[in-house]
Short mmCIF file of C-alpha atoms in Angstrom, two decimals:
data_model
loop_
_atom_site.label_atom_id
_atom_site.label_comp_id
_atom_site.label_asym_id
_atom_site.label_seq_id
_atom_site.Cartn_x
_atom_site.Cartn_y
_atom_site.Cartn_z
CA PRO A 1 17.63 -13.60 -34.64
CA VAL A 2 14.43 -13.40 -32.58
CA THR A 3 14.54 -14.39 -28.94
CA LEU A 4 11.75 -14.62 -26.38
CA SER A 5 11.89 -13.44 -22.76
CA ILE A 6 9.46 -14.44 -20.01
CA GLN A 7 8.40 -11.95 -17.35
CA LEU A 8 6.69 -13.27 -14.21
CA GLU A 9 3.71 -11.11 -13.26
CA SER A 10 2.33 -12.90 -10.24
CA ILE A 11 2.94 -16.19 -8.37
CA THR A 12 0.62 -17.42 -5.64
CA SER A 13 0.14 -20.84 -4.11
CA THR A 14 -2.18 -21.83 -6.97
CA VAL A 15 -1.51 -19.44 -9.89
CA ILE A 16 1.44 -18.58 -12.14
CA GLN A 17 0.75 -15.48 -14.23
CA PHE A 18 3.32 -14.33 -16.77
CA SER A 19 3.94 -12.48 -20.05
CA TRP A 20 6.56 -12.69 -22.79
CA LYS A 21 7.84 -10.59 -25.63
CA PRO A 22 9.95 -11.26 -28.66
CA GLN A 23 13.24 -9.41 -28.80
CA GLY A 24 15.30 -8.64 -31.90
CA GLY A 25 12.34 -8.87 -34.22
CA THR A 26 8.71 -9.95 -34.10
CA GLY A 27 7.45 -13.48 -33.64
CA ASP A 28 4.51 -14.48 -35.77
CA SER A 29 1.68 -15.53 -33.53
CA PRO A 30 0.24 -17.83 -32.48
CA TYR A 31 2.34 -18.67 -29.43
CA THR A 32 2.30 -22.12 -27.92
CA VAL A 33 2.47 -21.94 -24.13
CA ARG A 34 3.09 -25.05 -22.00
CA LEU A 35 3.00 -25.96 -18.34
CA GLN A 36 5.02 -28.95 -17.32
CA GLY A 37 5.29 -30.53 -13.87
CA LYS A 38 7.62 -33.41 -12.92
CA SER A 39 8.43 -34.13 -16.62
CA VAL A 40 4.76 -34.45 -17.55
CA GLU A 41 3.05 -31.88 -19.74
CA MET A 42 0.04 -30.75 -17.76
CA GLU A 43 -1.52 -28.04 -19.93
CA TRP A 44 -0.90 -26.17 -23.17
CA LYS A 45 -2.50 -23.22 -24.89
CA ILE A 46 -2.24 -21.67 -28.32
CA LEU A 47 -2.55 -17.86 -28.00
CA ASN A 48 -2.30 -14.72 -30.06
CA GLU A 49 -1.74 -12.52 -26.99
CA THR A 50 1.52 -12.30 -25.09
CA SER A 51 0.34 -13.06 -21.52
CA THR A 52 -1.49 -15.80 -19.72
CA ALA A 53 -1.96 -17.58 -16.35
CA PHE A 54 -2.06 -21.19 -15.30
CA GLU A 55 -4.49 -21.76 -12.43
CA ASN A 56 -5.51 -24.48 -9.99
CA LEU A 57 -1.89 -25.47 -9.37
CA LEU A 58 -0.48 -27.22 -6.29
CA SER A 59 1.18 -25.06 -3.66
CA GLY A 60 4.88 -25.41 -3.12
CA HIS A 61 5.45 -27.30 -6.38
CA GLN A 62 7.92 -26.63 -9.19
CA TYR A 63 6.62 -26.14 -12.72
CA GLN A 64 8.28 -25.39 -16.03
CA ILE A 65 6.59 -22.84 -18.21
CA SER A 66 7.58 -22.52 -21.86
CA VAL A 67 6.68 -20.31 -24.86
CA ASP A 68 7.25 -21.29 -28.51
CA VAL A 69 6.71 -19.26 -31.65
CA SER A 70 7.55 -19.72 -35.32
CA THR A 71 9.30 -16.87 -37.03
CA CYS A 72 10.78 -16.88 -40.53
CA SER A 73 10.10 -20.66 -40.66
CA LYS A 74 12.24 -21.10 -37.57
CA ASN A 75 10.95 -22.22 -34.16
CA VAL A 76 11.97 -20.02 -31.20
CA SER A 77 11.48 -21.26 -27.65
CA THR A 78 12.18 -20.22 -24.06
CA SER A 79 11.31 -21.75 -20.72
CA LEU A 80 11.50 -20.97 -17.03
CA THR A 81 11.25 -23.07 -13.89
CA VAL A 82 8.88 -21.55 -11.36
CA GLN A 83 7.76 -22.69 -7.89
CA THR A 84 4.35 -21.81 -6.54
CA ALA A 85 4.21 -20.29 -3.08
CA ALA A 86 3.84 -22.68 -0.19
CA GLU A 87 0.81 -22.45 2.02
CA VAL A 88 1.53 -21.63 5.60
CA TYR A 89 -0.48 -23.30 8.33
CA ILE A 90 -0.56 -21.85 11.82
CA GLY A 91 -1.65 -24.01 14.68
CA THR A 92 -0.90 -25.32 18.12
CA THR A 93 0.15 -28.70 19.28
CA LYS A 94 -0.43 -30.23 22.67
CA ILE A 95 2.13 -32.82 23.62
CA ILE A 96 0.73 -35.19 26.24
CA ASN A 97 3.39 -37.90 26.42
CA LYS A 98 6.30 -35.68 27.52
CA GLU A 99 6.72 -33.96 30.89
CA PHE A 100 7.28 -30.20 30.62
CA LYS A 101 10.67 -28.91 31.77
CA PRO A 102 11.22 -25.28 32.81
CA GLU A 103 14.18 -25.15 30.34
CA TYR A 104 11.72 -25.41 27.47
CA GLN A 105 10.65 -21.80 28.15
CA ASN A 106 14.13 -20.64 27.03
CA LYS A 107 14.45 -21.15 23.29
CA SER A 108 18.27 -20.86 23.59
CA SER A 109 18.56 -23.70 26.09
CA ARG A 110 20.08 -27.00 25.02
CA GLU A 111 16.97 -28.86 26.30
CA PHE A 112 14.62 -26.77 24.19
CA GLN A 113 16.78 -27.07 21.08
CA GLU A 114 17.04 -30.86 21.44
CA PHE A 115 13.32 -31.13 22.00
CA GLU A 116 12.57 -28.87 18.98
CA ASN A 117 14.92 -30.81 16.67
CA LYS A 118 13.35 -34.15 17.73
CA PHE A 119 9.83 -32.80 17.31
CA ILE A 120 10.56 -31.40 13.79
CA ALA A 121 12.21 -34.69 12.80
CA GLU A 122 9.21 -36.74 13.95
CA VAL A 123 6.71 -34.45 12.18
CA LEU A 124 8.71 -34.67 8.94
CA LEU A 125 8.88 -38.44 9.28
CA LEU A 126 5.13 -38.64 9.74
CA ARG A 127 4.52 -36.25 6.86
CA ASN A 128 6.76 -38.22 4.52
CA SER A 129 5.00 -41.47 5.42
CA LYS A 130 1.67 -39.71 4.96
CA LEU A 131 0.34 -40.80 8.36
CA ILE A 132 -0.57 -37.45 9.76
CA PHE A 133 -4.15 -37.26 11.06
CA PHE A 134 -5.75 -33.93 11.94
CA SER A 135 -8.48 -33.62 14.50
CA GLU A 136 -10.29 -30.63 15.98
#
């Protein structure tokens, strides 16, 4: 019986590039390649070659890629769940409603750790409620 295996070639924050090959025989092209995100088919291609890329994807999101081929009047399929790389933002934050304590300079101090945990929790809460505003 023919099986397909997917090999990831490159994953960035916006691109998934991969190839595949039939094992145990040859699949008759064409291959049907699909990209699915959150249970919705987003894109599909019919190809004779055994590699492709999906572009303009969202960073840090999970996608399912699948490849189908017919061989000896039988459909063979394989799929793989892939997550695009997350984008990293580097910046600074000025906190104006909290008085600075000397203990904040020591990342091992209880005061710093409590402040850091509260800050992260508040940023995540704002992000999840989509109320973050950026200014220069």
